[in-house]
Structure formats: C-alpha cells, structure tokens
Short mmCIF file of N, CA and C in Angstrom, two decimals:
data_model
loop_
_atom_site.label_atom_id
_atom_site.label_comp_id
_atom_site.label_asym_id
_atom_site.label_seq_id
_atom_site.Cartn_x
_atom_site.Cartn_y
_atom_site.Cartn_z
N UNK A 1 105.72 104.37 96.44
CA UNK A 1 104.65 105.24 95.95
C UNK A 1 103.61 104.44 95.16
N UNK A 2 103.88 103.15 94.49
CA UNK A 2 102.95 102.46 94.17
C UNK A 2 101.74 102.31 94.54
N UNK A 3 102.25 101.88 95.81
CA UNK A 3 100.92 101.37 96.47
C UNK A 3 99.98 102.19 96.88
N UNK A 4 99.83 103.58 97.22
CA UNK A 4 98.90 103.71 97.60
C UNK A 4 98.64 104.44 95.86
N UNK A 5 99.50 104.68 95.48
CA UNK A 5 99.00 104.80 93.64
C UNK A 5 97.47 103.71 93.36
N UNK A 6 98.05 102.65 93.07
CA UNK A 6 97.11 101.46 93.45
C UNK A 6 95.65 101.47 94.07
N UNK A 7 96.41 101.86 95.67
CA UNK A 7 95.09 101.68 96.58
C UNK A 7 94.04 102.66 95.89
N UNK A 8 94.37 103.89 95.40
CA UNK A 8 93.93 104.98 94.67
C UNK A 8 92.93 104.23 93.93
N UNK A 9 93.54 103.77 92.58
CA UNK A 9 92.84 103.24 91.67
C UNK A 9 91.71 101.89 91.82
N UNK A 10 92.18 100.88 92.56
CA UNK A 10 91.07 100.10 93.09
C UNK A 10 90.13 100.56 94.03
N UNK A 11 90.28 101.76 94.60
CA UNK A 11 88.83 102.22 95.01
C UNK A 11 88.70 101.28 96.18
N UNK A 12 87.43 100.73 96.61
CA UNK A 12 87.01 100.25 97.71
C UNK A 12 86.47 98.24 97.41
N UNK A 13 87.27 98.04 96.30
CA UNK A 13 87.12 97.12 95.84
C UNK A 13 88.25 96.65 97.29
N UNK A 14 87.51 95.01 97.54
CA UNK A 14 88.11 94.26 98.06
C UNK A 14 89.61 93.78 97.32
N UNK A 15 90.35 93.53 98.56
CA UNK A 15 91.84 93.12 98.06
C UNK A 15 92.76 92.37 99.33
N UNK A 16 93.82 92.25 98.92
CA UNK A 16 94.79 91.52 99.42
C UNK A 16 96.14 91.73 98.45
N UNK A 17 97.35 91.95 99.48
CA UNK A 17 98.52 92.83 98.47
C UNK A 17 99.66 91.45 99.26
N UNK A 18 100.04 91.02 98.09
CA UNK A 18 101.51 90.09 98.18
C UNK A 18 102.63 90.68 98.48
N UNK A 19 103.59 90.82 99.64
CA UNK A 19 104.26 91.46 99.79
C UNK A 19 105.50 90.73 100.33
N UNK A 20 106.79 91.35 99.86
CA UNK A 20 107.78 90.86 100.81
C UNK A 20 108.56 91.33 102.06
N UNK A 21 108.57 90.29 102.65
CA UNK A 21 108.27 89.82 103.89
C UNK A 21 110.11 91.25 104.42
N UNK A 22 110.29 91.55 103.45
CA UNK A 22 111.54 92.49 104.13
C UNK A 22 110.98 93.81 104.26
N UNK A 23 109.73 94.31 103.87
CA UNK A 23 108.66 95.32 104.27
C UNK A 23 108.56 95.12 105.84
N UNK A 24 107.86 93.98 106.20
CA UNK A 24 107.11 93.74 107.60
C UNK A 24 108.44 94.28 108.88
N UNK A 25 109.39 94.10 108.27
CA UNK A 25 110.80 94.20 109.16
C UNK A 25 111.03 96.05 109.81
N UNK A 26 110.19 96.75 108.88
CA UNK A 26 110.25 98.49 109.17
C UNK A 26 109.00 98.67 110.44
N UNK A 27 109.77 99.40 111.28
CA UNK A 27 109.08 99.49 112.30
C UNK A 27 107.58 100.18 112.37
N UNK A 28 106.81 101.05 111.83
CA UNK A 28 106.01 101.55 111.46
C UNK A 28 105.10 100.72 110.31
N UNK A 29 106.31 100.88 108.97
CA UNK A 29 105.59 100.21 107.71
C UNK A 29 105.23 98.00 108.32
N UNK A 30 105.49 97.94 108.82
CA UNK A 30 105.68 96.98 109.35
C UNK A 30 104.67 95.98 110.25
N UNK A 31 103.99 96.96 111.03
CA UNK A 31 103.01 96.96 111.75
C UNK A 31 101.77 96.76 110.39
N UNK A 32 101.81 97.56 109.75
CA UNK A 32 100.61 97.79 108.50
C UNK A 32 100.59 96.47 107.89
N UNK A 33 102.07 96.18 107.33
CA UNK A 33 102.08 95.19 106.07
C UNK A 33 101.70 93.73 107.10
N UNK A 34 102.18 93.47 108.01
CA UNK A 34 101.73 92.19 108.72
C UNK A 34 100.31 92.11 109.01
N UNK A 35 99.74 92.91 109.01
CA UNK A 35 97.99 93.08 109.49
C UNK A 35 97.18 92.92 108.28
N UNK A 36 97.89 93.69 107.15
CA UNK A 36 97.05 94.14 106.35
C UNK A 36 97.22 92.80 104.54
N UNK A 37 98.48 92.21 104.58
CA UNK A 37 98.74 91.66 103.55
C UNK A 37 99.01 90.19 104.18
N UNK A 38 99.56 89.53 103.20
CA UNK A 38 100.46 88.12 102.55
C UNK A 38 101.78 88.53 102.80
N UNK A 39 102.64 88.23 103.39
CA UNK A 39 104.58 88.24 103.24
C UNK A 39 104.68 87.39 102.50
N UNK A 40 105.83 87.34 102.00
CA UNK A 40 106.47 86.37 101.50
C UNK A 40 107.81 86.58 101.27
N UNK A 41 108.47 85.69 101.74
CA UNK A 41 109.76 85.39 102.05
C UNK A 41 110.57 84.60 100.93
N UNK A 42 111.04 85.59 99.49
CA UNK A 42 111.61 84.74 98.95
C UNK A 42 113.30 84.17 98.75
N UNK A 43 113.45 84.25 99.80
CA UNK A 43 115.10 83.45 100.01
C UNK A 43 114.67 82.07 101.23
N UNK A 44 113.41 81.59 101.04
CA UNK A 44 112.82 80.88 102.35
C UNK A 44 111.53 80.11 101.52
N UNK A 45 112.63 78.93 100.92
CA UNK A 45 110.82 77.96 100.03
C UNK A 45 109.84 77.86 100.53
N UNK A 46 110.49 77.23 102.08
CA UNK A 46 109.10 76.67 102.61
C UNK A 46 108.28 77.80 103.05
N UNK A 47 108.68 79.14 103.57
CA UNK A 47 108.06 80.05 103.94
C UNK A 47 106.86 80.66 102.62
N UNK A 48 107.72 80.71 101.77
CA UNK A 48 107.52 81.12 100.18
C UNK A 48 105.80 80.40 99.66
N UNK A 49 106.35 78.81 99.70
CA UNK A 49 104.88 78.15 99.67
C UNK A 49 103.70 78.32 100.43
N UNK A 50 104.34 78.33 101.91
CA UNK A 50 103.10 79.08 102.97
C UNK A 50 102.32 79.99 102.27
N UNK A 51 102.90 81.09 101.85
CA UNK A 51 102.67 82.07 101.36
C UNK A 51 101.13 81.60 100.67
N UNK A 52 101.94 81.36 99.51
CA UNK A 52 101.32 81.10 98.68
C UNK A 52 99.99 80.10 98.86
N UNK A 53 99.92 79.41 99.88
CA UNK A 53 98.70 78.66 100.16
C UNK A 53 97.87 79.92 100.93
N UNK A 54 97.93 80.21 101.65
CA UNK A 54 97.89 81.52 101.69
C UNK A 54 96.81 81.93 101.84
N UNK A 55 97.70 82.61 100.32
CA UNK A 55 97.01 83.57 99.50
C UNK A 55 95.49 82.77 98.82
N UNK A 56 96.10 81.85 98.06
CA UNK A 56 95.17 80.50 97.56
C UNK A 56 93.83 80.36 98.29
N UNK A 57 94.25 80.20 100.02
CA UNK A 57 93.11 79.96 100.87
C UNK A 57 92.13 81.20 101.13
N UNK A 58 92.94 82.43 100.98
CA UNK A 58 92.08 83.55 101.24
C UNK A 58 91.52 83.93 100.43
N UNK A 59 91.60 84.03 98.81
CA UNK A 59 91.14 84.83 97.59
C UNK A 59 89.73 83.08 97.32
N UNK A 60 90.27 81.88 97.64
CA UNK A 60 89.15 81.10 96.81
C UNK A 60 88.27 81.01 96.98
N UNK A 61 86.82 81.12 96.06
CA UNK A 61 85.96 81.68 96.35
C UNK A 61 85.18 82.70 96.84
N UNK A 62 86.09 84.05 96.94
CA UNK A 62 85.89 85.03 97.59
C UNK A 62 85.83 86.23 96.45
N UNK A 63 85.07 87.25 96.49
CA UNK A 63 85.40 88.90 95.59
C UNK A 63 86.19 89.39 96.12
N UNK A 64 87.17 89.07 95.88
CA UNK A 64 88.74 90.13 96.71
C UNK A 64 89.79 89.98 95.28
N UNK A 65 90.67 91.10 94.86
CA UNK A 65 91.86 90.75 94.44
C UNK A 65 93.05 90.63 95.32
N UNK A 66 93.82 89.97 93.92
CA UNK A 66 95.42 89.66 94.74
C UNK A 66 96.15 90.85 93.57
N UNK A 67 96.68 91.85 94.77
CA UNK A 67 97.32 92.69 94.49
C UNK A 67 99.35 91.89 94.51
N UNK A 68 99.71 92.03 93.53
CA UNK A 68 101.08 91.88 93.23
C UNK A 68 101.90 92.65 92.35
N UNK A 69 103.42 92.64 92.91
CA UNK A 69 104.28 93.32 92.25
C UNK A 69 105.24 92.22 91.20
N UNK A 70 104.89 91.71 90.21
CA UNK A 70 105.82 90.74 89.67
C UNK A 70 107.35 90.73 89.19
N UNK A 71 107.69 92.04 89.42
CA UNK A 71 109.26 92.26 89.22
C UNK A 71 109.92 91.83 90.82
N UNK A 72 109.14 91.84 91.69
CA UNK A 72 109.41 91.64 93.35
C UNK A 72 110.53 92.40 93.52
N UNK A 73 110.41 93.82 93.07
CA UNK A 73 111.73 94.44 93.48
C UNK A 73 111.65 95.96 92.61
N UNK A 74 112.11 97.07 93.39
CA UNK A 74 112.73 98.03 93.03
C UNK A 74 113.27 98.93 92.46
N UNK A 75 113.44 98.89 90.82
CA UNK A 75 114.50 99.29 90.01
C UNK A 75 114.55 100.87 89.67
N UNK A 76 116.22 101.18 89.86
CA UNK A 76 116.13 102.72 89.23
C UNK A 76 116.27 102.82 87.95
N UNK A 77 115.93 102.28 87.09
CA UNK A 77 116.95 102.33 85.31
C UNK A 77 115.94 102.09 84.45
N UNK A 78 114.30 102.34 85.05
CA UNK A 78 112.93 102.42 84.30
C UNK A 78 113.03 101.06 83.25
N UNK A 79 113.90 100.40 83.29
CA UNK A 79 113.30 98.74 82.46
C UNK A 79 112.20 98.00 83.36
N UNK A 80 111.77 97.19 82.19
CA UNK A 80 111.11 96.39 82.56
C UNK A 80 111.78 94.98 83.20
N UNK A 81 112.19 94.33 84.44
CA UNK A 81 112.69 93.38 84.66
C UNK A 81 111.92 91.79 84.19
N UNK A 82 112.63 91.07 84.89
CA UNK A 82 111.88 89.63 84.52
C UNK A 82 111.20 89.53 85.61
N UNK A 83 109.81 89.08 85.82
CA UNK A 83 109.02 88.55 86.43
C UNK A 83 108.99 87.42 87.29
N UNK A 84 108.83 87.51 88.33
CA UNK A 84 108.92 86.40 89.13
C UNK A 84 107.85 85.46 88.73
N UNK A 85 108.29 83.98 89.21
CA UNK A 85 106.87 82.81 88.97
C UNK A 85 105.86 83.32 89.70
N UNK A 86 104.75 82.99 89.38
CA UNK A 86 103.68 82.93 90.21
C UNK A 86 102.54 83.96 90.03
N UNK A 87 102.96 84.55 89.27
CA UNK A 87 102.04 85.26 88.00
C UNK A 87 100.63 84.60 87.49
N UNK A 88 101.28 83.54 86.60
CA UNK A 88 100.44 82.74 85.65
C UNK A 88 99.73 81.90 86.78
N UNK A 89 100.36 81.17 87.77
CA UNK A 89 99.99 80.14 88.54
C UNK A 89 98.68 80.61 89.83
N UNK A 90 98.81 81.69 90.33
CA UNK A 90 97.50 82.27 90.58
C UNK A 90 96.29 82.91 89.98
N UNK A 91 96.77 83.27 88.57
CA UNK A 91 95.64 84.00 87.80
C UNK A 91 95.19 82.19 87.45
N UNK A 92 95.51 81.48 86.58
CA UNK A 92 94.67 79.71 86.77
C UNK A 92 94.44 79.37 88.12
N UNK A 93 95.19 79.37 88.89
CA UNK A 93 94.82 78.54 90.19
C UNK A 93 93.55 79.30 90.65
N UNK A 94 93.40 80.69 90.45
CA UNK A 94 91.88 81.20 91.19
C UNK A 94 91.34 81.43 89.75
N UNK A 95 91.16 81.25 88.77
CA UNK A 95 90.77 81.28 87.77
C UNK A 95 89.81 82.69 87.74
N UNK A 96 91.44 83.69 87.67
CA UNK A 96 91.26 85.26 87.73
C UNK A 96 91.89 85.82 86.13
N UNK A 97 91.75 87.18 86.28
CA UNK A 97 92.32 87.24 84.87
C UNK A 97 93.31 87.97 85.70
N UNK A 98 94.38 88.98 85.01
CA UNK A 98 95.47 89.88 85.19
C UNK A 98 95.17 90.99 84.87
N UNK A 99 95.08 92.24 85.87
CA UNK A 99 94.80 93.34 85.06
C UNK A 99 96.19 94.31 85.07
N UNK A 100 96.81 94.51 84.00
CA UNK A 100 98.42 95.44 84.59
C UNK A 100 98.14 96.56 84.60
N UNK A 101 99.02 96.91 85.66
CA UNK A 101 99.17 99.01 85.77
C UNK A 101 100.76 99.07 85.40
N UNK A 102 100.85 99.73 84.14
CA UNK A 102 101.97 100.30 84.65
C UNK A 102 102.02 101.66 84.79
N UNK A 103 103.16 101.82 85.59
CA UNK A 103 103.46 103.35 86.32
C UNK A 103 104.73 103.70 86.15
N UNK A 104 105.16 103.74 85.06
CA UNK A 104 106.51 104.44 84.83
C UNK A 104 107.65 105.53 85.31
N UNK A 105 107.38 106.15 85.74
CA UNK A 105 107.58 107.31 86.93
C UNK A 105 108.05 107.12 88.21
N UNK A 106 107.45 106.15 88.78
CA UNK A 106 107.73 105.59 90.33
C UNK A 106 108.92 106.03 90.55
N UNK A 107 110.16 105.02 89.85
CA UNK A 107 111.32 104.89 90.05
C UNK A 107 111.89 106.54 90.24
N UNK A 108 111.09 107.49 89.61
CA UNK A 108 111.42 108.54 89.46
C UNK A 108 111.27 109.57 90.74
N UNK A 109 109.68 109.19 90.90
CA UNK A 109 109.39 109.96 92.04
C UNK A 109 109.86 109.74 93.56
N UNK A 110 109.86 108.23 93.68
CA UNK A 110 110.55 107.58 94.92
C UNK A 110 111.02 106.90 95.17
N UNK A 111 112.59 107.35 94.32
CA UNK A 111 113.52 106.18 93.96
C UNK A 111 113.95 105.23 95.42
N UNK A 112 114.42 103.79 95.70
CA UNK A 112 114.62 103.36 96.33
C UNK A 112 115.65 104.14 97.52
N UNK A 113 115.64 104.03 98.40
CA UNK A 113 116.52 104.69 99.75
C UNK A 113 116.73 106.19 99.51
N UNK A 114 115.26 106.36 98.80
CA UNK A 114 115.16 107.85 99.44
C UNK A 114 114.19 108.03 100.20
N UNK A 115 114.32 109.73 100.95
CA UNK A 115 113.61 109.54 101.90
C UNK A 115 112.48 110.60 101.52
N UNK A 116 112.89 111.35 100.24
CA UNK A 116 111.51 112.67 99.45
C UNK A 116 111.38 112.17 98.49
N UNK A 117 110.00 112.65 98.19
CA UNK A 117 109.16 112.36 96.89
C UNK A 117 109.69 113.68 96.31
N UNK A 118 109.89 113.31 94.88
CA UNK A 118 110.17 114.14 94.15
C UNK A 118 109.30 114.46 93.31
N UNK A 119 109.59 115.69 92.01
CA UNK A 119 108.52 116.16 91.49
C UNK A 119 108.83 115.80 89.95
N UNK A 120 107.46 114.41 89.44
CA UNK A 120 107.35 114.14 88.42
C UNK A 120 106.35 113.50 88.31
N UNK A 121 105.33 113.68 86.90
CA UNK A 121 104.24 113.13 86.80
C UNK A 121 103.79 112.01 87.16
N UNK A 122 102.60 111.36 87.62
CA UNK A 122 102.19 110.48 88.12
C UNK A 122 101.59 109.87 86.79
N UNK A 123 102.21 108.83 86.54
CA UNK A 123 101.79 108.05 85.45
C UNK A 123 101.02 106.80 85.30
N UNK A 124 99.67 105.86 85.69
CA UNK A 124 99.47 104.75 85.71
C UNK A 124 98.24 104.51 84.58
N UNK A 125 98.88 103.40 83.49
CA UNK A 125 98.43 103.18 82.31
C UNK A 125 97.89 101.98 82.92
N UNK A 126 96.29 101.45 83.12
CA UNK A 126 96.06 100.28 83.33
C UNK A 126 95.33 99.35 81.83
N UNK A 127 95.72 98.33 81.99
CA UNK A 127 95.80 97.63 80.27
C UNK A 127 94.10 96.64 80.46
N UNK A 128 94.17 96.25 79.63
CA UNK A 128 92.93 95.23 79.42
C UNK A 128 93.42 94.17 80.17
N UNK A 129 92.39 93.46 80.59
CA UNK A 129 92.17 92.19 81.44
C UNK A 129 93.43 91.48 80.78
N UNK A 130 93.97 90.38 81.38
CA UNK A 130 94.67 88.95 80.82
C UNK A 130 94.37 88.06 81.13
N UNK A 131 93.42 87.03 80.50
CA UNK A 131 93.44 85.87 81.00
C UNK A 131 94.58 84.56 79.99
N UNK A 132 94.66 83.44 81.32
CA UNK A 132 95.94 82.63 80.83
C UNK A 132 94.68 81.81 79.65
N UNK A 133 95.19 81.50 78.36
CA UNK A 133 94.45 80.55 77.67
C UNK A 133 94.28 78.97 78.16
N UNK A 134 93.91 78.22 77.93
CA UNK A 134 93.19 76.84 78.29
C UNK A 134 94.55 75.76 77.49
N UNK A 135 95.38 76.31 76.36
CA UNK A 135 96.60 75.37 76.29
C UNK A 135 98.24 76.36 76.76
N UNK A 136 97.45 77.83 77.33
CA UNK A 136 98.88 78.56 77.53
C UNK A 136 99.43 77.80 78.47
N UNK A 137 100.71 77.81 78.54
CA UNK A 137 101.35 77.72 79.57
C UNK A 137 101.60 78.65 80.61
N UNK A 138 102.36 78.72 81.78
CA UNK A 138 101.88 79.53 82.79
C UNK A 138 103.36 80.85 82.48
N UNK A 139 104.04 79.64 81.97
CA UNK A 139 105.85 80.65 81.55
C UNK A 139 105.29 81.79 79.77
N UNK A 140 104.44 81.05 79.16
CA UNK A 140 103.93 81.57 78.04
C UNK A 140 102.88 82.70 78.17
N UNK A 141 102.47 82.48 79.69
CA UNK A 141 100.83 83.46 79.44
C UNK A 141 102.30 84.89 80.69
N UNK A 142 102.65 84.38 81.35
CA UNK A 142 103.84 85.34 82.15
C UNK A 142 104.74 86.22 81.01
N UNK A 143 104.76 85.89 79.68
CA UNK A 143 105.94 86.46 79.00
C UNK A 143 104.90 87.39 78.43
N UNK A 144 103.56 86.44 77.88
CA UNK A 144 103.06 87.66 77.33
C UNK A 144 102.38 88.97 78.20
N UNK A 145 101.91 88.96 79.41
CA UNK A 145 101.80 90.30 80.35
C UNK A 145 103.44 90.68 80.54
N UNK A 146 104.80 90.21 80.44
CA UNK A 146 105.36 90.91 80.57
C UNK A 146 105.84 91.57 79.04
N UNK A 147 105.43 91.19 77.90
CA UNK A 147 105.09 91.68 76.83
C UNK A 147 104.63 92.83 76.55
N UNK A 148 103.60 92.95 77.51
CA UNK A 148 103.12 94.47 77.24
C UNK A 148 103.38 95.69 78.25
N UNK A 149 104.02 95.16 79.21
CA UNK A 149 104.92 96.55 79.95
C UNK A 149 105.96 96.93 79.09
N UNK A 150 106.72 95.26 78.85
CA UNK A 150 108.28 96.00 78.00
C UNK A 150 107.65 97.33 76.97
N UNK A 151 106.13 96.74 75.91
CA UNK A 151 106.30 97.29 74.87
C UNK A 151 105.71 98.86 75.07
N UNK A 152 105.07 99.21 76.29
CA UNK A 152 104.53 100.24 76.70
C UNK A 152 105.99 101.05 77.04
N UNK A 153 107.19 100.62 77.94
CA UNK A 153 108.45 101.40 78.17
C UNK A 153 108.77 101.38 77.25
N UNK A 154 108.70 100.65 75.76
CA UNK A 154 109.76 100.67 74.45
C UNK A 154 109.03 102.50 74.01
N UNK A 155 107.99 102.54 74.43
CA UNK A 155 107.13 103.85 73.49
C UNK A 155 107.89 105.07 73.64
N UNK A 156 108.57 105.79 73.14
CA UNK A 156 109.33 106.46 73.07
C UNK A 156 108.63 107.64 73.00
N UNK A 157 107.36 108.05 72.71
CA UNK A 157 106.15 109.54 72.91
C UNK A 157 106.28 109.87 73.64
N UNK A 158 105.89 109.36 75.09
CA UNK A 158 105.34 109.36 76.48
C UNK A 158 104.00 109.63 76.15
N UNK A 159 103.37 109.21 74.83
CA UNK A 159 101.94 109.25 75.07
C UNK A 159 101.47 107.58 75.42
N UNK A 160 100.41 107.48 75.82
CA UNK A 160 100.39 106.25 76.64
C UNK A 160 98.54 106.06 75.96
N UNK A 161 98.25 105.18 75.34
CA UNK A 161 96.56 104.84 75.29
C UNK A 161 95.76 104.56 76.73
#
C-alpha cells in the first residue's frame, strides 16, 4: 500500500523506485516493477552493485527522484527496523537531500500475505529535507534519518506535526 501512497504524494514529479528484485518474480506485479523501476537483488553482490550503478547512471544529472524503502522489507510489529546501506551513499553520490515519509499504518492496512486491505487510517507524515553534512559520515547521516522515524513511532499521541 505504500507505494501507490507515495505515487499519491509525489504527484507527477519525475522518479525512479528501488525495488527488490523478489517483486519482479509476481506475475502481474512483475511485469510493472521490471519496466517501471531498479531491482535489486540483495542476496546477489554483484547483481546488488549493478543495481546500484544503475540507479547512479539514471538519476545523474537528471530531475528525477530515487524512490526507496530503507528497511528493504515488510514488518508487522510497527517498529522501526535498521536500515539498509545505501541510504547515505546515494543522497552524496547524487548530491540529493532525503526527504522521509513515514506511514505508520501500512503494516496495518496491508499486512504482509494478505490478500484485503483493511480498515485503518491512512497515515503519511512527510519530514523536512535531509541532507548528509560535508564531515557526516554516511553510517552517521543513516542513523540520524533513522532517528527520526524511530522518534515519530516513540510518539505515543498519534498526533503527528
């Protein structure tokens, strides 16, 4: 349900969505994600790096974002997981900033290996820009965007700024 959450909110802004490559494998969804995105295959380095040049070759120099999921995965238990690399290393490498959505709910509305959407608010809090600083590191500027999802799920209101 993310994604077209997402597609929603970026509007008609140019893009490109990082995806893994165990999407492209659904017969329907499958057809879309190979046409339309980046795979990436992460149990497969060398595939993995492809990827990632990629992506590199298509966004540089160009007005397009790179749409990514940095948890690269799923969860029913509404935490915030750890972030995969490659966060920090494309927002410097295209010298982009980070903008986060979070959407708290997902897990709720369309939990993994189901097959109905269920009925619960649609939630997407999008945060201020991130850019990596000029001595951050890429593991330092990654902790702090995942800094501010954890501290948005720590909010115990459900009011959201």
């Amino acid at each position: 349900i993310d994604i077209p959450i997402v597609a929603a909110l970026i509007g008609s802004r140019k893009h490109i969505w990082l995806v893994l490559e165990y999407y492209a494998n659904f017969p329907v969804l499958g057809f879309f994600v190979r046409r339309m995105n980046v795979t990436v295959d992460r149990g497969n380095t060398e595939k993995s790096a492809r990827s990632i040049v990629k992506v590199l070759r298509l966004l540089k120099d160009q007005d397009r974002d790179l749409i990514i999921f940095p948890e690269a995965a799923r969860f029913i238990d509404g935490e915030i997981h750890k972030f995969m690399p490659g966060l920090a290393m494309f927002s410097k490498k295209l010298d982009r900033p980070v903008v986060p959505i979070y959407m708290p709910n997902n897990y709720k509305i369309y939990p993994p290996g189901s097959f109905w959407i269920h009925n619960h608010p649609v939630i997407a809090v999008i945060g201020q820009p991130f850019t990596c600083g000029e001595n951050e590191s890429e593991e330092e500027f990654t902790n702090r965007v995942h800094g501010w999802f954890v501290a948005l799920s720590e909010n115990k209101t459900g009011q959201f700024r």
